[in-house]
mmCIF file of C-alpha atoms in Angstrom:
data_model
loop_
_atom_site.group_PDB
_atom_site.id
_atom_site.type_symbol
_atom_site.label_atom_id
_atom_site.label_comp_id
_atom_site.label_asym_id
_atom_site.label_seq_id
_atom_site.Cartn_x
_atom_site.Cartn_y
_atom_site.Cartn_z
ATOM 1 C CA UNK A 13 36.319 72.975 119.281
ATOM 2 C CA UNK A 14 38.841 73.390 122.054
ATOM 3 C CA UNK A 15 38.667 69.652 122.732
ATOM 4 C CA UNK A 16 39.187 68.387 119.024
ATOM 5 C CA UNK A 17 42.250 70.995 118.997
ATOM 6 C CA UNK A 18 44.021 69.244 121.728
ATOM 7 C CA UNK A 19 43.292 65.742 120.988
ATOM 8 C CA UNK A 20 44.994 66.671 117.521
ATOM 9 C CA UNK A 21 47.732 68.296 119.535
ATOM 10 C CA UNK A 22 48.327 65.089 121.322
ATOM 11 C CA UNK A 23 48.091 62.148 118.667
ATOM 12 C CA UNK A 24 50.282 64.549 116.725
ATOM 13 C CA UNK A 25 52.812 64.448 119.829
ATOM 14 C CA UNK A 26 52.284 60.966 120.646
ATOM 15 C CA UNK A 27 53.200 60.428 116.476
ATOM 16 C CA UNK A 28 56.588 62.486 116.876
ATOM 17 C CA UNK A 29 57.295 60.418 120.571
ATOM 18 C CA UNK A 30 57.195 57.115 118.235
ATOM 19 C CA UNK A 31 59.187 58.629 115.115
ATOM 20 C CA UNK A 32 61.883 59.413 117.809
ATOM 21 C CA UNK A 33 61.780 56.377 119.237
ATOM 22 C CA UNK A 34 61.990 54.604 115.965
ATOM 23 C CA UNK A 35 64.763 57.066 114.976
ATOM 24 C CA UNK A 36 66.925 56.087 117.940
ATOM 25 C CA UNK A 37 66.541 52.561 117.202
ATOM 26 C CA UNK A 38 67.651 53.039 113.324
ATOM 27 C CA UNK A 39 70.669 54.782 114.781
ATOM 28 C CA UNK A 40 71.554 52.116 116.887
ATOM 29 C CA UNK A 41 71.009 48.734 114.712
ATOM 30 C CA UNK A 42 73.579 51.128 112.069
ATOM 31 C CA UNK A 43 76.669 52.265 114.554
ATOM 32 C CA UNK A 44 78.260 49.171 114.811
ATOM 33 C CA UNK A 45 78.680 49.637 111.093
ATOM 34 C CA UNK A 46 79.336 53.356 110.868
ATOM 35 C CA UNK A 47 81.974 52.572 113.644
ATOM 36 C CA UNK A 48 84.126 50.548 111.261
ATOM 37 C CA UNK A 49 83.332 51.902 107.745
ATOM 38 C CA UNK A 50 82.434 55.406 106.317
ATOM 39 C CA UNK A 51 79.005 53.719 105.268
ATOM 40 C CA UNK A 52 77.774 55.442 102.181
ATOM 41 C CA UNK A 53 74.467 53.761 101.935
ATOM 42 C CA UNK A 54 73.174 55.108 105.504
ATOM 43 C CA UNK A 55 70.012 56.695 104.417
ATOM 44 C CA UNK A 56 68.695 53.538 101.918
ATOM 45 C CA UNK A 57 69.745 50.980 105.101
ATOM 46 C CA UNK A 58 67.767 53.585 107.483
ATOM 47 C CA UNK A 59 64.975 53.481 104.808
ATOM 48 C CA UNK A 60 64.818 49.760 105.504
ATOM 49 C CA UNK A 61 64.325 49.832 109.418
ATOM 50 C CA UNK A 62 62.183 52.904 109.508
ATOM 51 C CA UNK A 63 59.715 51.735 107.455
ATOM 52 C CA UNK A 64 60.063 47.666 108.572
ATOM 53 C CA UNK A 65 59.063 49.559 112.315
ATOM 54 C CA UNK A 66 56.436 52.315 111.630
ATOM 55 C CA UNK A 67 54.567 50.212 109.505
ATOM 56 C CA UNK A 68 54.508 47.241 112.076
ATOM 57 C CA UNK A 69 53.089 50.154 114.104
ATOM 58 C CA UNK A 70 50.677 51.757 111.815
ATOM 59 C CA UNK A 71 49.574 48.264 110.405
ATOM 60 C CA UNK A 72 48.284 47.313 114.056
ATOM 61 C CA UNK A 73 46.937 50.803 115.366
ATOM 62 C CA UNK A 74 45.753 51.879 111.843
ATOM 63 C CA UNK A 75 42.117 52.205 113.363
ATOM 64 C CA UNK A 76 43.084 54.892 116.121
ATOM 65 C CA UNK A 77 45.504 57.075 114.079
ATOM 66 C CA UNK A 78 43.680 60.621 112.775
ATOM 67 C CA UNK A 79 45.768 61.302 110.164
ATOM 68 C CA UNK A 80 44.552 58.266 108.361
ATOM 69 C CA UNK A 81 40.715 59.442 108.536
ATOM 70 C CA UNK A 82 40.822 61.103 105.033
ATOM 71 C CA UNK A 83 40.014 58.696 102.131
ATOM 72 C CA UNK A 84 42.972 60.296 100.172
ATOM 73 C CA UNK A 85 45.624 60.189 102.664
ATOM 74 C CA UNK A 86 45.265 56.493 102.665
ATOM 75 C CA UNK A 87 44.596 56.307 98.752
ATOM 76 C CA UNK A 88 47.956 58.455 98.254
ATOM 77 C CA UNK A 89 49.735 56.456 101.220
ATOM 78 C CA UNK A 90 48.705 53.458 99.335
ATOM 79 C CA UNK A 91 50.071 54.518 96.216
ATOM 80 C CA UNK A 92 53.165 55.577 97.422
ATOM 81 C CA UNK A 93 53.717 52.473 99.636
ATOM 82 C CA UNK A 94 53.316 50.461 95.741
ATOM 83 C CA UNK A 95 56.494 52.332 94.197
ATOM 84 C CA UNK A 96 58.316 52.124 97.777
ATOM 85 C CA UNK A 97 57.693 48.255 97.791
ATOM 86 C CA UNK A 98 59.610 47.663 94.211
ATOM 87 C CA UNK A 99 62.732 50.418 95.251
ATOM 88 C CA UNK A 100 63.165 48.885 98.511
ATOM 89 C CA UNK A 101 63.098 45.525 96.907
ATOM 90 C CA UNK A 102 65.732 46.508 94.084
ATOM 91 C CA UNK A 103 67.467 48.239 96.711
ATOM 92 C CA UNK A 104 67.576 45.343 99.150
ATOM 93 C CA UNK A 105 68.954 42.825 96.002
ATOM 94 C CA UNK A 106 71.796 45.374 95.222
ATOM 95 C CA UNK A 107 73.215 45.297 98.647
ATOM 96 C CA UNK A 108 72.728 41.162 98.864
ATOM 97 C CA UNK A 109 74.915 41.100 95.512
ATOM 98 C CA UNK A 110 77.668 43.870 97.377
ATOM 99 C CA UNK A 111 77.507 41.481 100.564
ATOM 100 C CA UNK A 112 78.502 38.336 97.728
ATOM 101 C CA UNK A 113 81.340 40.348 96.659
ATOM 102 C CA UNK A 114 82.944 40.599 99.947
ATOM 103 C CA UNK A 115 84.708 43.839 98.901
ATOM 104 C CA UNK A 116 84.374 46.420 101.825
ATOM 105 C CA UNK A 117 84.383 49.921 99.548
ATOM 106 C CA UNK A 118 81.297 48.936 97.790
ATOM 107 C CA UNK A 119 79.618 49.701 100.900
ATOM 108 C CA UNK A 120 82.195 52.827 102.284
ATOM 109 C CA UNK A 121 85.994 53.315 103.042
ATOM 110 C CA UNK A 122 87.324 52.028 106.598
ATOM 111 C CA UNK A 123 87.339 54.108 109.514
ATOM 112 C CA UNK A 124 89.957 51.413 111.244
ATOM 113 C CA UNK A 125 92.004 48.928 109.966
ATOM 114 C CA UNK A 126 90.445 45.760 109.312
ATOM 115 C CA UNK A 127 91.667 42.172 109.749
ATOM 116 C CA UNK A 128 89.712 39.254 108.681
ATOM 117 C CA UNK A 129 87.874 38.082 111.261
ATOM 118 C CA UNK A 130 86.492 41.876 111.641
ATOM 119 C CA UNK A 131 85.518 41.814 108.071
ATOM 120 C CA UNK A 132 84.225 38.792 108.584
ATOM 121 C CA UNK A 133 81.999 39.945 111.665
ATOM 122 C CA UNK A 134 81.267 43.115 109.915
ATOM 123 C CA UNK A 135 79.606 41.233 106.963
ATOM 124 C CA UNK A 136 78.150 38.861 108.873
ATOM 125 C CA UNK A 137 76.287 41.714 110.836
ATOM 126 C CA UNK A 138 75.632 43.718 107.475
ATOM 127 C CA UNK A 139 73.947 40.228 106.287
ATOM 128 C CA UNK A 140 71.605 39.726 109.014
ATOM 129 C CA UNK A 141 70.613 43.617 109.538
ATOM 130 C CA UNK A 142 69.881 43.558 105.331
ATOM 131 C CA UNK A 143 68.376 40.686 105.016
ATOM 132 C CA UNK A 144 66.305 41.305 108.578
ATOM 133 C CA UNK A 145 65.235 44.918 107.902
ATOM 134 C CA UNK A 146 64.851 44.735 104.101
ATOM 135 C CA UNK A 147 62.589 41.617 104.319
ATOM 136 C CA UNK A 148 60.585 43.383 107.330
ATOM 137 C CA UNK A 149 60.006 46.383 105.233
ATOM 138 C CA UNK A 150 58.622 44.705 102.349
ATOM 139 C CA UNK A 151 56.476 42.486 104.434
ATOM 140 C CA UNK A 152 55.861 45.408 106.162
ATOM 141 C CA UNK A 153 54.611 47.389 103.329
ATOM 142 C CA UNK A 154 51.880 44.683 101.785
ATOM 143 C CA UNK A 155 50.937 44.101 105.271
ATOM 144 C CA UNK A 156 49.940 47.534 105.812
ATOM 145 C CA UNK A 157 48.361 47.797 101.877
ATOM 146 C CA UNK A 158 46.591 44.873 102.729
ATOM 147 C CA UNK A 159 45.292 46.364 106.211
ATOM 148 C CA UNK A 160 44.168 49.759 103.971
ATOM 149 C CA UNK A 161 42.055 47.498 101.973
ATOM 150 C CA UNK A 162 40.726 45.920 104.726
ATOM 151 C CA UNK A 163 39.858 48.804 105.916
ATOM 152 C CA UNK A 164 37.923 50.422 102.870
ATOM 153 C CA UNK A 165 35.958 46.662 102.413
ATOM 154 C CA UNK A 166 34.963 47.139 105.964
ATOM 155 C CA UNK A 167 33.694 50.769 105.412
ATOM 156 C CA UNK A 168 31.800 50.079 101.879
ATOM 157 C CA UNK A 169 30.545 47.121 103.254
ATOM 158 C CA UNK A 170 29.013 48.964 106.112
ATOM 159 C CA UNK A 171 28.079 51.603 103.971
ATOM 160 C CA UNK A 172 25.982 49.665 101.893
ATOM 161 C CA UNK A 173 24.611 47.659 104.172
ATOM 162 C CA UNK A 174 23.225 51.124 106.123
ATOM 163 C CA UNK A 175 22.001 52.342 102.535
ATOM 164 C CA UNK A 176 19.727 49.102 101.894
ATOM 165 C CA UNK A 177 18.146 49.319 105.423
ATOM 166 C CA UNK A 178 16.622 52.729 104.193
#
């Protein structure tokens, strides 16, 4: 009992080790814009890389991770990932349309005075972190609903095969 206590007591530290990590790396793909604007749309951009990099992670070592052993963790998981995928996609098409508009306080005030060219950079980075992160996420998320199907074929197909050999 002792041993399945602190195997649980490690995955769940190694889990918290990579949600740091990934929340270090969401903080620093967004300061170069929260350097030069007040950026009001922090958390739904940080939505967009968290989930584009833990699901890269889960969708590859979905097999070893514990807390996915439970039939309705990944049924809910699944479920939730279905309404994430259309709000991240709605969200992702909103800030594409702000980028268009080339207006800096649809995305926050600025921190510093801004000339053209570092509007022009700013955007430019804004662009390519969007379109990067909010395309990752959403491939992200059908990969990893496609790799908890996978999974439950695999197990009802093993399942019945071991019921028809008895």
């Amino acid at each position: 009992m002792e041993i399945l206590n602190r195997e649980n007591a490690f995955h769940a530290l190694k889990e918290m080790l990579w949600l740091s990590l990934t929340a270090v790396a969401t903080f620093l793909v967004l300061y170069p814009i929260t350097q030069k604007i007040d950026y009001t749309y922090y958390v739904s951009n940080a939505i967009f890389i968290f989930v584009a990099l833990t699901y890269f992670r889960w969708s590859i070592t979905l097999s070893s991770l514990p807390f996915f052993k439970p039939k309705w963790t990944r049924f809910l998981i699944f479920a939730i990932n279905t309404s994430l995928f259309f709000f991240l996609m709605a969200q992702e098409q909103r800030f594409v349309m702000y980028i268009d508009n080339f207006y800096t306080e649809d995305f926050g005030f600025p921190r510093v005075f801004m000339f053209d060219d570092v509007k022009q950079n700013l955007y430019r980075y804004l662009y390519t972190e969007i379109i990067l992160f909010g395309t990752a996420s959403l491939v992200m998320i059908t990969a990893f609903n496609m790799r908890l199907l996978i999974s439950w074929w695999q197990f009802y197909k093993y399942r019945a095969s071991s019921l028809l050999e008895d």
